[in-house]
Amino acid sequence: MKKITLTPAQEERAQELHWSSLMIDGLCGNITSPEPPERDGKTYLDRLEASGVRAMNITIAAANDGFETTLKTFFAYYNLLDYFPDRVMQIGTADDLLRCHREKKIGIIFGFQGAEMVGKEFYRWTILHKLGLRVCQLAYNEPGTMGSGCMDPQNGPLSFYGIQAVKEMNRLGIVVDLSHVGERTSLEAIELSDKPCVFSHSNARAVTPTTKRNLTDEMIRAVTAKGGVIGLSPHAFLCHHEVGVQPTLEDYMAHFEYMADLVGPQHLGVGSDIYEYYTKFYWETHTKLFYDSPWFFETVFNADLKRVDQYINVTRGLVALGFTDSEIRGILGENFLRVFRQVWGA
């Protein structure tokens, strides 16, 4: 894809769309626990408020976090909500999303990346939902209680406990998230679920085929056929053109272009997975999971989308690709809003 450049009229349109739209990030980094460092004298929350984003799926627990650790993170966010009631709000319903947009607050959607903190203790689903859990992945890369993660070479099925989890999440109103989940487990969960599922932060394997974290065309078609949404991520190991070469906005937009042609823009969203507080050591070891050698820390993020103050580049890219205003508003947030309303209710 050639370098994205906008005419003055396109830039004006992108700015208007970005600042007036309800922007929902299908998965983004934590505001606290831990809090990212200040940049140019501005806190992470300051920069979020100035970014155009209105609501974010925040990871309360991931991978093999235990139940006790999960509760401590909930506690940290409850403190944040109590301390800044005029700036942040907890999201429990679709109408809450409209309210945070109207009141210009940051809406916090509590989510899990993996379900091992629930395990076989199914009473925990009800407790966690009452605490605010609204989005949950069934697995995180490796095989788990609910089924296979995307890096599991066995590509196993949705397990007995996974079947019960999907049914319980449907009953309570928790979105089934299948990013990091294996192909077979994902397809079986989509088929079983009475409600639309999402891939909160995944891209097209046809465009970037070097990682199993990305989705096959079958997975893309399956989730969207039942009304689901895919949040596309700018992370280097999900949207790169060449392993080890830092991707750009153009590489990220190639995934939007491909998926829009495949299933339509009404099924696309943004799942930035922007984490500003992780260390060089974390990323250079984490990426070994996906490749034979780690990426350099400086290149593991997209050159044009590595901080929350760069969200505007998503809108610029969508304008450059020729999406209509209604399609762009959908991708920025209204498509996720549609699914959340179906799962959570008003």
PDB file of N, CA, C and O in Angstrom, residues 5-17 316 319:
ATOM      1  N   THR A   5      -1.437   9.783   2.576  1.00  0.00           N
ATOM      2  CA  THR A   5      -1.384  11.235   2.710  1.00  0.00           C
ATOM      3  C   THR A   5      -2.795  11.768   2.486  1.00  0.00           C
ATOM      4  O   THR A   5      -3.542  11.241   1.668  1.00  0.00           O
ATOM      5  N   LEU A   6      -3.147  12.809   3.219  1.00  0.00           N
ATOM      6  CA  LEU A   6      -4.479  13.385   3.108  1.00  0.00           C
ATOM      7  C   LEU A   6      -4.416  14.783   2.513  1.00  0.00           C
ATOM      8  O   LEU A   6      -3.488  15.538   2.787  1.00  0.00           O
ATOM      9  N   THR A   7      -5.425  15.112   1.734  1.00  0.00           N
ATOM     10  CA  THR A   7      -5.577  16.480   1.276  1.00  0.00           C
ATOM     11  C   THR A   7      -6.066  17.320   2.448  1.00  0.00           C
ATOM     12  O   THR A   7      -6.546  16.783   3.453  1.00  0.00           O
ATOM     13  N   PRO A   8      -5.972  18.639   2.380  1.00  0.00           N
ATOM     14  CA  PRO A   8      -6.509  19.469   3.469  1.00  0.00           C
ATOM     15  C   PRO A   8      -7.982  19.174   3.762  1.00  0.00           C
ATOM     16  O   PRO A   8      -8.391  19.152   4.927  1.00  0.00           O
ATOM     17  N   ALA A   9      -8.774  18.928   2.727  1.00  0.00           N
ATOM     18  CA  ALA A   9     -10.197  18.627   2.938  1.00  0.00           C
ATOM     19  C   ALA A   9     -10.364  17.288   3.647  1.00  0.00           C
ATOM     20  O   ALA A   9     -11.235  17.139   4.528  1.00  0.00           O
ATOM     21  N   GLN A  10      -9.559  16.294   3.290  1.00  0.00           N
ATOM     22  CA  GLN A  10      -9.628  14.991   3.959  1.00  0.00           C
ATOM     23  C   GLN A  10      -9.183  15.094   5.411  1.00  0.00           C
ATOM     24  O   GLN A  10      -9.767  14.465   6.291  1.00  0.00           O
ATOM     25  N   GLU A  11      -8.149  15.896   5.667  1.00  0.00           N
ATOM     26  CA  GLU A  11      -7.686  16.075   7.043  1.00  0.00           C
ATOM     27  C   GLU A  11      -8.772  16.741   7.884  1.00  0.00           C
ATOM     28  O   GLU A  11      -9.008  16.334   9.033  1.00  0.00           O
ATOM     29  N   GLU A  12      -9.449  17.714   7.341  1.00  0.00           N
ATOM     30  CA  GLU A  12     -10.542  18.375   8.062  1.00  0.00           C
ATOM     31  C   GLU A  12     -11.659  17.373   8.360  1.00  0.00           C
ATOM     32  O   GLU A  12     -12.215  17.373   9.463  1.00  0.00           O
ATOM     33  N   ARG A  13     -11.970  16.536   7.387  1.00  0.00           N
ATOM     34  CA  ARG A  13     -13.002  15.508   7.582  1.00  0.00           C
ATOM     35  C   ARG A  13     -12.589  14.515   8.642  1.00  0.00           C
ATOM     36  O   ARG A  13     -13.379  14.115   9.506  1.00  0.00           O
ATOM     37  N   ALA A  14     -11.334  14.075   8.612  1.00  0.00           N
ATOM     38  CA  ALA A  14     -10.840  13.117   9.602  1.00  0.00           C
ATOM     39  C   ALA A  14     -10.914  13.705  11.007  1.00  0.00           C
ATOM     40  O   ALA A  14     -11.327  13.017  11.959  1.00  0.00           O
ATOM     41  N   GLN A  15     -10.539  14.952  11.159  1.00  0.00           N
ATOM     42  CA  GLN A  15     -10.583  15.595  12.472  1.00  0.00           C
ATOM     43  C   GLN A  15     -12.022  15.675  12.985  1.00  0.00           C
ATOM     44  O   GLN A  15     -12.294  15.369  14.153  1.00  0.00           O
ATOM     45  N   GLU A  16     -12.953  16.080  12.130  1.00  0.00           N
ATOM     46  CA  GLU A  16     -14.349  16.192  12.545  1.00  0.00           C
ATOM     47  C   GLU A  16     -14.911  14.838  12.950  1.00  0.00           C
ATOM     48  O   GLU A  16     -15.589  14.713  13.985  1.00  0.00           O
ATOM     49  N   LEU A  17     -14.638  13.819  12.157  1.00  0.00           N
ATOM     50  CA  LEU A  17     -15.126  12.472  12.461  1.00  0.00           C
ATOM     51  C   LEU A  17     -14.529  11.947  13.760  1.00  0.00           C
ATOM     52  O   LEU A  17     -15.229  11.374  14.599  1.00  0.00           O
ATOM     53  N   ARG A 316      -7.531   8.927  10.246  1.00  0.00           N
ATOM     54  CA  ARG A 316      -6.906   9.409   9.007  1.00  0.00           C
ATOM     55  C   ARG A 316      -6.774   8.269   7.990  1.00  0.00           C
ATOM     56  O   ARG A 316      -7.056   8.450   6.801  1.00  0.00           O
ATOM     57  N   VAL A 319     -10.177   7.398   6.453  1.00  0.00           N
ATOM     58  CA  VAL A 319     -10.567   8.404   5.467  1.00  0.00           C
ATOM     59  C   VAL A 319      -9.801   8.179   4.168  1.00  0.00           C
ATOM     60  O   VAL A 319     -10.370   8.218   3.073  1.00  0.00           O
TER      61      VAL A 319
END
